[in-house]
Tab-separated table of C-alpha atoms in Angstrom:
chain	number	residue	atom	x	y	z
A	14	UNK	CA	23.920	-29.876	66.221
A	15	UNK	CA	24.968	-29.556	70.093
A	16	UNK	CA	27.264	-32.485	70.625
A	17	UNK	CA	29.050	-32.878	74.117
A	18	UNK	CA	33.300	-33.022	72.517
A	19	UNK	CA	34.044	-37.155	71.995
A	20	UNK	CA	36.741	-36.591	75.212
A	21	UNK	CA	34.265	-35.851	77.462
A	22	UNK	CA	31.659	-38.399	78.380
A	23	UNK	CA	28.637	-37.429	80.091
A	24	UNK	CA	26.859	-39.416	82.482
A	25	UNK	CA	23.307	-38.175	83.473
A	26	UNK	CA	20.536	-39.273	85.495
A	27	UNK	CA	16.963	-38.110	84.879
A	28	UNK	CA	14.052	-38.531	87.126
A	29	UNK	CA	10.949	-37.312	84.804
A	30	UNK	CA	8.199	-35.560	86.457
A	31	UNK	CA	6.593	-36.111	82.697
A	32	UNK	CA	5.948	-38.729	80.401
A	33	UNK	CA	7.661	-37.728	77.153
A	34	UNK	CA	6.477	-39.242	74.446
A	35	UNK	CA	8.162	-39.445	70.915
A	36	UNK	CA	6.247	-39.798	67.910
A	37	UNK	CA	7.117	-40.515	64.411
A	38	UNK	CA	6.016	-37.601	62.011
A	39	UNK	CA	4.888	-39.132	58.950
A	40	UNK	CA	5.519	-36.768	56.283
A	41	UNK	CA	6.329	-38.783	53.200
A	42	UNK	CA	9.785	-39.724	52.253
A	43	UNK	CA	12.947	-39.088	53.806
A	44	UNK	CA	10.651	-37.164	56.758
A	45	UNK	CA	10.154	-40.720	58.252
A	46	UNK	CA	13.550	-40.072	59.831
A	47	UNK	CA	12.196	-37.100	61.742
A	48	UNK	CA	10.847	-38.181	65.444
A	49	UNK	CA	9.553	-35.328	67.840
A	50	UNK	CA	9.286	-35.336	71.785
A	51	UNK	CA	8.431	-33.469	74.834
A	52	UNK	CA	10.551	-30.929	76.784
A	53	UNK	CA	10.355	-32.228	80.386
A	54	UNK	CA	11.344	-31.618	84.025
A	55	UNK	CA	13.765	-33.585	85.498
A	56	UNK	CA	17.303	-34.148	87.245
A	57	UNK	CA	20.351	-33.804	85.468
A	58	UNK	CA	24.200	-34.832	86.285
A	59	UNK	CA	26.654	-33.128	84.138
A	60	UNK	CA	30.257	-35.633	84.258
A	61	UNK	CA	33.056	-35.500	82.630
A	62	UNK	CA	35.696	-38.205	82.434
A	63	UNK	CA	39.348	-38.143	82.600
A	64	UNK	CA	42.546	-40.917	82.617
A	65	UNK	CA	43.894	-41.046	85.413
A	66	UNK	CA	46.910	-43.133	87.747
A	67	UNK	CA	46.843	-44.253	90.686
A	68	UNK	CA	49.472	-42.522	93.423
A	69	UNK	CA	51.411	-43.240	96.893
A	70	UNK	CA	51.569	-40.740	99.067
A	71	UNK	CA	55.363	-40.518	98.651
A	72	UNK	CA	57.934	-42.858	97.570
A	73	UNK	CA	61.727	-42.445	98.201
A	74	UNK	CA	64.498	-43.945	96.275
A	75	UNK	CA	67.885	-44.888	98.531
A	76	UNK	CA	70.401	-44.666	96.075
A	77	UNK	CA	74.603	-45.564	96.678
A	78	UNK	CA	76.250	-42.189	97.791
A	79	UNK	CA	79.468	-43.373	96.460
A	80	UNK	CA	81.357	-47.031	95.084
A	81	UNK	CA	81.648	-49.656	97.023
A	82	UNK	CA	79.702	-52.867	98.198
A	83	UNK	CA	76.564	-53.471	99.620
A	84	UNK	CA	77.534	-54.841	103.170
A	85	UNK	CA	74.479	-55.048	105.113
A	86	UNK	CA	70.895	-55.294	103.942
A	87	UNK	CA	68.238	-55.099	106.951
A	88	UNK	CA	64.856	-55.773	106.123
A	89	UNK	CA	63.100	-57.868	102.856
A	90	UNK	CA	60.936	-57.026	100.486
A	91	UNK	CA	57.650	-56.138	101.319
A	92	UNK	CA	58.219	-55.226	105.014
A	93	UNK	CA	56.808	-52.327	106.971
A	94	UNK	CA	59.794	-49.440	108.540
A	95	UNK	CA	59.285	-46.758	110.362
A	96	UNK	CA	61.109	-43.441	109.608
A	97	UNK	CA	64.273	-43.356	110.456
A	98	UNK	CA	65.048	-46.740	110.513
A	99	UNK	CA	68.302	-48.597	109.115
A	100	UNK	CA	67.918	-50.265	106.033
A	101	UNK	CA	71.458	-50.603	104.406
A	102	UNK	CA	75.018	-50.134	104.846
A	103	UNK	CA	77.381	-49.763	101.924
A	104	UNK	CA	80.992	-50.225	102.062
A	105	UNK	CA	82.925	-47.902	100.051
A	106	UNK	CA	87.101	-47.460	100.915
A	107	UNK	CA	87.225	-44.716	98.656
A	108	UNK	CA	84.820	-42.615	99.992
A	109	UNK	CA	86.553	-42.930	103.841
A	110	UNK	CA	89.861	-42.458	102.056
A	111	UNK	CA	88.505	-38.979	100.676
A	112	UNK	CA	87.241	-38.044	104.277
A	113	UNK	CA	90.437	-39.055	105.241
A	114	UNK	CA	92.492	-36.762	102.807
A	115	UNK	CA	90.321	-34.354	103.555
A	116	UNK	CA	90.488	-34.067	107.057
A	117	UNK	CA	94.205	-34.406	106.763
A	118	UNK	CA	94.367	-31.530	104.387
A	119	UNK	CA	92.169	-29.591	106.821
A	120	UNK	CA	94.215	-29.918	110.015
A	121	UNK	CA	97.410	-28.872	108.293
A	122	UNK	CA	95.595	-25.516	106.962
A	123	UNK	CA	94.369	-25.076	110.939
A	124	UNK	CA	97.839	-24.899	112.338
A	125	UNK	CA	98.832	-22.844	109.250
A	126	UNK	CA	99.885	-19.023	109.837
A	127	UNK	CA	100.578	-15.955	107.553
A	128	UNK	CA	104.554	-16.670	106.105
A	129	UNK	CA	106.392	-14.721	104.003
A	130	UNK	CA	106.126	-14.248	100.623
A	131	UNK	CA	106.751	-11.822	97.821
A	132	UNK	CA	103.326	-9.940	96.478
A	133	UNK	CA	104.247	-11.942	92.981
A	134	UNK	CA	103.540	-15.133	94.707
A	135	UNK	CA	100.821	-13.947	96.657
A	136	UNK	CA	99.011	-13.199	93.120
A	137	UNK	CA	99.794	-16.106	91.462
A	138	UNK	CA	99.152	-18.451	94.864
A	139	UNK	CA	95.652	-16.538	94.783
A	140	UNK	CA	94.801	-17.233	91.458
A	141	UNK	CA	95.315	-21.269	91.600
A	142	UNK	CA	93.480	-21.085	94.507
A	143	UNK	CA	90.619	-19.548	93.155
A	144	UNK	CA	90.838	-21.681	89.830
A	145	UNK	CA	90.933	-24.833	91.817
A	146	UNK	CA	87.722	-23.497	94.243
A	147	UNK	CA	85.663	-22.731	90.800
A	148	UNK	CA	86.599	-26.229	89.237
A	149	UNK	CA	85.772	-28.275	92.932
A	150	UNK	CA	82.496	-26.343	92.812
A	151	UNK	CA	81.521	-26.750	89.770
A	152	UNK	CA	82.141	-30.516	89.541
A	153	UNK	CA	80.584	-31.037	93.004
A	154	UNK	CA	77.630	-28.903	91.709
A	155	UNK	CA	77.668	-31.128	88.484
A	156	UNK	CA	77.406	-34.653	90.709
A	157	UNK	CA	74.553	-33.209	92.928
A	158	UNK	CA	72.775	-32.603	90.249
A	159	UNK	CA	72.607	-36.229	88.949
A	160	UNK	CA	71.180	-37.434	92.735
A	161	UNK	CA	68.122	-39.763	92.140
A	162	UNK	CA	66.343	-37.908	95.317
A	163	UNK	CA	65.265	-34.556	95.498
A	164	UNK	CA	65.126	-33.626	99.088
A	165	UNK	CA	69.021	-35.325	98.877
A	166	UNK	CA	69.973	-33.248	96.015
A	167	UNK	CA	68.572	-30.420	97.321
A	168	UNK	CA	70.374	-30.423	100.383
A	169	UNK	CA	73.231	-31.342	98.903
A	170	UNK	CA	73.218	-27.971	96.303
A	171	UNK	CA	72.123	-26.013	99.324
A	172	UNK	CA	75.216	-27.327	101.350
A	173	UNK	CA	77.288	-26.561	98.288
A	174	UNK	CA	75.770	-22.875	97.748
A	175	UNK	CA	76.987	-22.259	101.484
A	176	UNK	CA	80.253	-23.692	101.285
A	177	UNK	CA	81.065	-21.672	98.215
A	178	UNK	CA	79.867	-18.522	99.505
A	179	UNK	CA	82.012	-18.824	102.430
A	180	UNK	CA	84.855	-19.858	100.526
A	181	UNK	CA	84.147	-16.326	97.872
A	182	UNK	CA	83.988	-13.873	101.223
A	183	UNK	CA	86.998	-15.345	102.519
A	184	UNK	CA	88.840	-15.239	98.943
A	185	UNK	CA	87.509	-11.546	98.540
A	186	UNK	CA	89.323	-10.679	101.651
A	187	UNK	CA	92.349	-12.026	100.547
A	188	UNK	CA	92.222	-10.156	97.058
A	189	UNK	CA	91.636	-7.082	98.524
A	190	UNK	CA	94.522	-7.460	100.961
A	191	UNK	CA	96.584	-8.541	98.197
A	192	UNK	CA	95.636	-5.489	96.305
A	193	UNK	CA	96.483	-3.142	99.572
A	194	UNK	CA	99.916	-4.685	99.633
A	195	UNK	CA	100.645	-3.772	96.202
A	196	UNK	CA	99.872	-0.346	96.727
A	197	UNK	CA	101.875	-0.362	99.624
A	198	UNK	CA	99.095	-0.065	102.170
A	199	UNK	CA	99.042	-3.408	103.557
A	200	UNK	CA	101.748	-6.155	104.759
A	201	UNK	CA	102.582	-9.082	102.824
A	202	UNK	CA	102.003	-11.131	105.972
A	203	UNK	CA	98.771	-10.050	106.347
A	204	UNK	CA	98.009	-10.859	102.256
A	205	UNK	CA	99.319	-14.263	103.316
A	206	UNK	CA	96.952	-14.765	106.336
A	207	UNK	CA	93.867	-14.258	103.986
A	208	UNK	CA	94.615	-16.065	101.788
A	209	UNK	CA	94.983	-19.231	104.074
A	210	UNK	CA	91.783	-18.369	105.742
A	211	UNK	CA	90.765	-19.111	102.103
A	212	UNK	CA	92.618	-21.923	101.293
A	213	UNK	CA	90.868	-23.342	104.890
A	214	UNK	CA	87.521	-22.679	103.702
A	215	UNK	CA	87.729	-24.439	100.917
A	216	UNK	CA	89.155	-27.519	102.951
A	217	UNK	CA	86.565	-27.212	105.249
A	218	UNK	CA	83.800	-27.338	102.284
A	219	UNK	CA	86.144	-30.334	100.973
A	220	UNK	CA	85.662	-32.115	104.414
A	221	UNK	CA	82.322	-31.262	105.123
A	222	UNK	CA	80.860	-32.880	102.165
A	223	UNK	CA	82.905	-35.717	101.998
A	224	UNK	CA	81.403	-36.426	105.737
A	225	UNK	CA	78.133	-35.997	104.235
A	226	UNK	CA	78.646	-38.558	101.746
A	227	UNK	CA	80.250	-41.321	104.800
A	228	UNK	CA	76.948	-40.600	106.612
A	229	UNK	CA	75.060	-40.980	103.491
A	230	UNK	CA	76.570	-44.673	103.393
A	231	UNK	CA	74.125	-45.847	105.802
A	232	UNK	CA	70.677	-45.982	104.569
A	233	UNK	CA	67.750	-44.888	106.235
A	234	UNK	CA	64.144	-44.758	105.686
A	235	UNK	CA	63.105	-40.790	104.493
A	236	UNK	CA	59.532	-42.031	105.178
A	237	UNK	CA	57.322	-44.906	106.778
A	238	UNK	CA	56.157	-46.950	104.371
A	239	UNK	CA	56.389	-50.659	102.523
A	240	UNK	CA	60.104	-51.844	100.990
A	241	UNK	CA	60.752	-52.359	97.648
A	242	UNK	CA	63.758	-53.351	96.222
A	243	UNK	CA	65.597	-51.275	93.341
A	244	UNK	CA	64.400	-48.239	92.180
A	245	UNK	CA	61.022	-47.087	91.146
A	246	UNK	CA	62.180	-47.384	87.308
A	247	UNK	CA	64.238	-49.697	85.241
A	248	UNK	CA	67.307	-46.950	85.307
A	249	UNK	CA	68.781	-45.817	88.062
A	250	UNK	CA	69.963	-42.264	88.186
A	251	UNK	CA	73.404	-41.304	89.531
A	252	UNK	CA	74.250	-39.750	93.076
A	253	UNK	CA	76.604	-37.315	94.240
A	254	UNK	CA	79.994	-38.577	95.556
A	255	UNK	CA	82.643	-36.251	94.045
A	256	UNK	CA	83.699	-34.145	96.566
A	257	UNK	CA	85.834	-30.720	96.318
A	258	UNK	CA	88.542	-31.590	94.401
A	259	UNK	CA	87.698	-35.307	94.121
A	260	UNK	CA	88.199	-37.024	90.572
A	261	UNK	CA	86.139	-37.985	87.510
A	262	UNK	CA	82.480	-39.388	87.788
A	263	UNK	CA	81.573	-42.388	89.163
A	264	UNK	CA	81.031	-45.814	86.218
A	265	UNK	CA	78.495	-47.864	85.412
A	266	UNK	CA	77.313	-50.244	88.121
A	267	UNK	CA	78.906	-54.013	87.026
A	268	UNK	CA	75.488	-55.271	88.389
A	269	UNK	CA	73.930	-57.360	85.110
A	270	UNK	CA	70.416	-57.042	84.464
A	271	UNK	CA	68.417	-58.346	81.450
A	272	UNK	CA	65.312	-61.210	81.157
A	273	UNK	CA	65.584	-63.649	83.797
A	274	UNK	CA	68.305	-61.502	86.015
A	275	UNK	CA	66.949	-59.854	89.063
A	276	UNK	CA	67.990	-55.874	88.964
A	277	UNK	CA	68.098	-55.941	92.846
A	278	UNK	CA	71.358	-55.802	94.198
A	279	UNK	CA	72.264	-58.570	96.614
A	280	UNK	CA	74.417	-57.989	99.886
A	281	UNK	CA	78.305	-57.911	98.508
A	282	UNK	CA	77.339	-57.331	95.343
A	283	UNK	CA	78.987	-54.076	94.307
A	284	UNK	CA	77.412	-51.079	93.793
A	285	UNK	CA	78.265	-47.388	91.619
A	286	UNK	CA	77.415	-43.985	92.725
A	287	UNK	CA	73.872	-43.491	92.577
A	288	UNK	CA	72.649	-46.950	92.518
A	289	UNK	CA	69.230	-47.545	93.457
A	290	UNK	CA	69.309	-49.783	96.371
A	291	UNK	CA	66.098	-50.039	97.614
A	292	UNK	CA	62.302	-47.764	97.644
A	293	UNK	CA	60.197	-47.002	100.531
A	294	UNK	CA	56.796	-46.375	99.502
A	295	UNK	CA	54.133	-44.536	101.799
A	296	UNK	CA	50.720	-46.600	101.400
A	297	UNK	CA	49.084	-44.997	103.914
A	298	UNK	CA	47.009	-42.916	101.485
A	299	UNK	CA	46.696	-43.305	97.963
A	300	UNK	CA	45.189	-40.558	95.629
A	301	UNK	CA	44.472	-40.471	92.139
A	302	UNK	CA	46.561	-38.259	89.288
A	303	UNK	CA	44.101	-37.612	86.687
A	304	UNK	CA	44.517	-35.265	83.422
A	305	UNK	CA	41.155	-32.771	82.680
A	306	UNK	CA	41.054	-31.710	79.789
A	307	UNK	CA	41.450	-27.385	78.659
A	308	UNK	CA	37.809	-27.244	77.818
A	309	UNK	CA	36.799	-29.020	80.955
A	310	UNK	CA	39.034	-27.927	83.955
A	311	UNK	CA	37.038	-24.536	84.231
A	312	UNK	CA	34.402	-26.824	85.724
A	313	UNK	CA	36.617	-28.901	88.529
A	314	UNK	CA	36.906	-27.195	91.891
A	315	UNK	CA	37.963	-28.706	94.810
A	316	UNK	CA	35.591	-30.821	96.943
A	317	UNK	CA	33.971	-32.200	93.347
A	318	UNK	CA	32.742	-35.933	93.788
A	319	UNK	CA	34.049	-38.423	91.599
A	320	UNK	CA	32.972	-42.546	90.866
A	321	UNK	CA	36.615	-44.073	90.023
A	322	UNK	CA	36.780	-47.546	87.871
A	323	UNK	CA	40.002	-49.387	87.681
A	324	UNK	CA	41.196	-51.466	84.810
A	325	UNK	CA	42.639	-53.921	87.107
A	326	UNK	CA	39.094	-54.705	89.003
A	327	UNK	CA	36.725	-54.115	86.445
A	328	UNK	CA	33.252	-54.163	87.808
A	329	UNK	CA	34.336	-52.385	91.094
A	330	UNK	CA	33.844	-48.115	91.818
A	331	UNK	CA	35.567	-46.372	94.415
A	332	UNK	CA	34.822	-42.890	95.264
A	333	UNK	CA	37.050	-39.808	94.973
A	334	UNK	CA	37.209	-36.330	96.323
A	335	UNK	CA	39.068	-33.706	94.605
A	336	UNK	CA	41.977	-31.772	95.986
A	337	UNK	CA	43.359	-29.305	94.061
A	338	UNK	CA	44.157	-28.702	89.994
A	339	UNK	CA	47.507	-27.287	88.706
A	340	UNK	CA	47.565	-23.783	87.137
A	341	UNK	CA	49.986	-25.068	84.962
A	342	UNK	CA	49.130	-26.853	82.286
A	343	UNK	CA	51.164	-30.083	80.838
A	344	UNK	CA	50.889	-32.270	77.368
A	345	UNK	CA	48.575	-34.961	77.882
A	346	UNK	CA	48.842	-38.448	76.522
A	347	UNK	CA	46.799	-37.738	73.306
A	348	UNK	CA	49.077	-34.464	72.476
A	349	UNK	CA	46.439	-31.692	73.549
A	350	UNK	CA	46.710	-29.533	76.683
A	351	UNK	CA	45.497	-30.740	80.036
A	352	UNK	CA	45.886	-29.894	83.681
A	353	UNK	CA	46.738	-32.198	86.250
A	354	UNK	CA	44.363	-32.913	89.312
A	355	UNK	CA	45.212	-34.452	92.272
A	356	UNK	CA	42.158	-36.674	94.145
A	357	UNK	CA	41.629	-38.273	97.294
A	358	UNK	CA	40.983	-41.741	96.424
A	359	UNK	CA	38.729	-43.652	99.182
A	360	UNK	CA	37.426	-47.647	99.568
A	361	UNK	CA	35.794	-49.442	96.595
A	362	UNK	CA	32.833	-51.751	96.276
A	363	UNK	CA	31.707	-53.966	93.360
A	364	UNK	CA	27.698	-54.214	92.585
A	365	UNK	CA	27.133	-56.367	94.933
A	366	UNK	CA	28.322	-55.298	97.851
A	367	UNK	CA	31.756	-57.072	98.320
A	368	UNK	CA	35.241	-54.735	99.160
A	369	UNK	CA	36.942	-53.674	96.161
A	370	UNK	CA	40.439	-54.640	96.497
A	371	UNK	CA	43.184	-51.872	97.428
A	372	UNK	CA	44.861	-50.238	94.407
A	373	UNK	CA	48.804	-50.026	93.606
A	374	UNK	CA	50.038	-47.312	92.943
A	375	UNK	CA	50.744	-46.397	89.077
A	376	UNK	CA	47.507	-48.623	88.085
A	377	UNK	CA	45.386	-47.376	85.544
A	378	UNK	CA	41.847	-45.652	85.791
A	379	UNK	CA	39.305	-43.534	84.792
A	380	UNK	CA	37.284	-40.772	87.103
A	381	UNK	CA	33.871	-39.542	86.464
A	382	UNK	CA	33.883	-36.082	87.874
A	383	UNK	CA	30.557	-34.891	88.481
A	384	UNK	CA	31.161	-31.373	87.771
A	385	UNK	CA	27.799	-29.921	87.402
A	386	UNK	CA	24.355	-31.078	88.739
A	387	UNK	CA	20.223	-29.496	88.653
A	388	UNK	CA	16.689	-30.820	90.066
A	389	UNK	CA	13.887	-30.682	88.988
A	390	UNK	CA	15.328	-28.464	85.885
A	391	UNK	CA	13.259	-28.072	82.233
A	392	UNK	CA	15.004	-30.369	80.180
A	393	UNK	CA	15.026	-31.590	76.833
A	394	UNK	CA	16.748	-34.728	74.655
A	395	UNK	CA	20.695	-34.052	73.924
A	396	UNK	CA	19.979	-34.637	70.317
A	397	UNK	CA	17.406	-31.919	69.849
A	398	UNK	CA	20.027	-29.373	70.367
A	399	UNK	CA	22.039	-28.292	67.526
A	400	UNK	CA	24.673	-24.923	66.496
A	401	UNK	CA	23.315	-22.414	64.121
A	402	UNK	CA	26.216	-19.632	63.514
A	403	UNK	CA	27.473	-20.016	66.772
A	404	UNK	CA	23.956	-20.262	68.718
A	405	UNK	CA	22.215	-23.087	70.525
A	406	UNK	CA	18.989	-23.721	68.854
A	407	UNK	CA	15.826	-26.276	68.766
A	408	UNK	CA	13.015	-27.119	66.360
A	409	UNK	CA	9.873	-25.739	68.728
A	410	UNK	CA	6.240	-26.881	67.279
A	411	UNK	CA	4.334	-24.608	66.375
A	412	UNK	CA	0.389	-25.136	65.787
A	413	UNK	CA	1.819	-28.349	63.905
A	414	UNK	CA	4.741	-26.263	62.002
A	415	UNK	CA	8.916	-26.433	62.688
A	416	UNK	CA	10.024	-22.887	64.223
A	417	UNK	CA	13.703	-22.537	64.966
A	418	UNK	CA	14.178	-21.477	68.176
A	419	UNK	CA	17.074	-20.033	70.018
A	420	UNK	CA	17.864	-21.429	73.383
A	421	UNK	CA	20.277	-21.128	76.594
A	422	UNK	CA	21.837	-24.705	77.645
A	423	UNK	CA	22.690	-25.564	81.083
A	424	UNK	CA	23.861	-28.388	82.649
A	425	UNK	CA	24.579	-31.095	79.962
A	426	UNK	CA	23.699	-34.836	80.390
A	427	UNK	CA	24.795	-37.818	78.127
A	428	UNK	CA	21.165	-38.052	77.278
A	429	UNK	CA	19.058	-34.983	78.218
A	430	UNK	CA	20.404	-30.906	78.716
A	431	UNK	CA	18.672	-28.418	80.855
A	432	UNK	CA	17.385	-25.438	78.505
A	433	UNK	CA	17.140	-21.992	80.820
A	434	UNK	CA	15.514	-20.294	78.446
A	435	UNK	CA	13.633	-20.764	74.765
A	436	UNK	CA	11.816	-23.828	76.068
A	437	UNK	CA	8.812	-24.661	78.324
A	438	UNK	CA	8.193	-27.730	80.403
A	439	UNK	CA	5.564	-29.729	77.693
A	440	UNK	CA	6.773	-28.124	74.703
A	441	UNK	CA	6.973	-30.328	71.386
A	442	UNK	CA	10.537	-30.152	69.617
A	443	UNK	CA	12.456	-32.692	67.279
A	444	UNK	CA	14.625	-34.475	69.012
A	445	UNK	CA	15.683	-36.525	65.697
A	446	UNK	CA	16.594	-35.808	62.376
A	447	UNK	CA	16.853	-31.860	63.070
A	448	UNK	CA	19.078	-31.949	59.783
A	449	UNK	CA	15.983	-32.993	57.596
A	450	UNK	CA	13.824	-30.367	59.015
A	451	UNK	CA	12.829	-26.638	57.119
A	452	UNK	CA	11.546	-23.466	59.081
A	453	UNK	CA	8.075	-23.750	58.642
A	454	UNK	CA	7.851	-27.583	57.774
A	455	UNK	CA	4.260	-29.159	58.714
A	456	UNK	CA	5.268	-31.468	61.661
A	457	UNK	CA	2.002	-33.408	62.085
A	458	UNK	CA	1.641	-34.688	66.084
């Protein structure tokens, strides 16, 4: 028998231009299961439903860009900033005293010229250059990873990326200099001047990041949008403040949390590397994440309609647009394959009349995506339609006898399916007990 898959529930709205009628055929027996009906024009309003969450339209984590305190704290929870706008200061004397090394380190190199030096030395200085480069890089690399953020960490690899390709054309210059002296073709002095043009752009890489992270010490908002304190999760991931050179990873946070503590951290409280300080959250347009299932996301195109219900206001329906589906498909929360689709998510009403109140983001709901719709389409009961080696089929009446009769389904309703071919508008089928019924039964009515 056609059945519409359990996952998929289909909502459908019929306006009858005919009275169907079903009857009970009386055959004696088990046959008083057997009821029969009319095939019959009507509308039909193929949905399928999906889980879905509530979204922001962007949220942005501020995070600790290196150990220290919180010293400042600008605005409470709950209030509206404008982009750009200073939220935080943190405090951290080890971050300025890595600028500060830094710099220092820097401004000797810049005053530093091409000395002697015997093409031994120049090998061996070249090499613990280059080893120390690699191992900055990589630990730098290694911390930026970790950043909470990912227009932060992105900028911050991107930075890094630059800085070490620098540093590698400069060092390349120097080995093949180094090389030309060895064979005689080049002076020592010159070997010597490469190199420190190497050594310099690795200082400069060393300073220019640990700027990066003194600027990142003052907090401001990515985004417009409503303050939160914290993070957007109980964890908090860690943030990039190891610079070129700089020492081991940054510790847990001494900030206690557990039942009855508040995670937020309060100004002077002290804060680790990566710390979530505080969220902005953009409300100005909420949407709606929902999963479609494999079978069903053929169906979803952009501009479908959708009626949303929320758990948190039962009795309410908002309406929904959608934007776009992923090609890609993820593991949905039942372990089958699904495909994310991202809605507009627009005002709510309940039944009678009143506002709906405004979501949250990450509440849960469900959307009724009304994939597939036809007027004024022949039409027939859900339950008449069953499988027959792979083929939709119906029990047609024939002068007062069952005929099995192939058929081509439609749009599919909860309770009625259009049938484009096989069946007429008036024709007598059974629409239940099709299991009970033999080609060629007498079907009386």
């Amino acid at each position: 028998m056609h059945r519409v898959p359990p996952r998929v529930q289909l909502t459908v709205f019929v306006g009858l231009l005919s009275i169907v009628s079903l009857t009970a055929a009386s055959c004696g027996g088990e046959d008083n299961d057997i009821g029969l009906g009319s095939a019959g024009r009507g509308d039909v309003v193929e949905v399928v439903d999906a889980p879905a969450t509530i979204t922001a339209r962007a949220a942005a984590t501020l995070t600790a860009a290196a150990d220290g305190t919180l010293a400042t704290l600008a605005v409470k929870p709950g209030d509206t900033v404008a982009a750009g706008q200073v939220l935080a200061v943190i405090d951290s004397p080890s971050a300025q005293q890595r600028l500060a090394a830094a710099g220092q380190a820097l401004d000797a190199l810049k005053g530093a010229g091409g000395g002697g030096g015997s093409v031994k030395n120049l090998s061996a200085t070249q090499k613990k250059t280059d080893d120390a480069a690699a191992k900055a890089f990589d630990d730098a690399r290694k911390a930026a990873e970790k950043v909470a953020d990912p227009a932060v960490r992105q900028a911050l690899l991107n930075q890094l990326d630059l800085a070490e390709k620098t540093y590698q054309e400069a060092a390349a210059s120097a080995r093949a200099l180094i090389a030309s002296v060895q064979r005689g073709l080049a002076s020592v002095n010159q070997a010597m001047s490469a190199l420190t043009a190497a050594q310099r752009a690795q200082a400069q890489s060393a300073y220019d990041l640990a700027r990066s992270t003194v600027d990142a010490l003052t907090l401001r908002a990515p985004v417009a949008g409503v303050v939160q304190l914290g993070g957007t999760s109980a964890g908090s991931a860690p943030s990039i403040t190891e610079l070129l050179g700089a020492g081991s990873l940054p510790v847990e946070s001494p900030q206690q949390t557990g039942p009855g503590i508040d995670p937020a951290v309060p100004v002077g409280g002290q804060v680790s590397a990566g710390a979530a300080i505080l969220t902005v959250v953009d409300l100005s347009q909420l949407g709606l994440m929902a999963e479609i299932d494999e079978t069903d996301v053929l169906l979803v195109q952009p501009g479908v309609t959708a009626r949303v219900e929320l758990d948190a206001a039962p009795g309410a329906a908002y309406e929904a647009t959608v934007l776009s589906a992923d090609v890609l498909p993820t593991t949905s929360a039942r372990g089958g394959v699904s495909y994310r689709t991202r809605l507009t998510l627009g005002a709510g009403k309940f039944d009678d009349g009143r506002a709906a109140p405004t979501p949250r983001p990450g509440m849960n709901a469900v959307a009724h995506l009304q994939v597939r719709s036809i007027q004024n389409a022949v039409t027939v009961p859900a339950a008449a339609v069953f499988n027959v080696g792979g083929e939709d089929v119906v029990w047609l009446v024939r002068d007062g006898r069952a005929v099995q009769t192939p058929v081509t389904v439609g749009v599919s309703g909860q309770d009625r399916v259009q049938v484009l071919a096989g069946v007429s508008d008036g024709d007598r089928i059974v629409v239940r007990g099709t299991d009970k019924v033999k080609q060629g039964m007498e079907l009386p009515g």
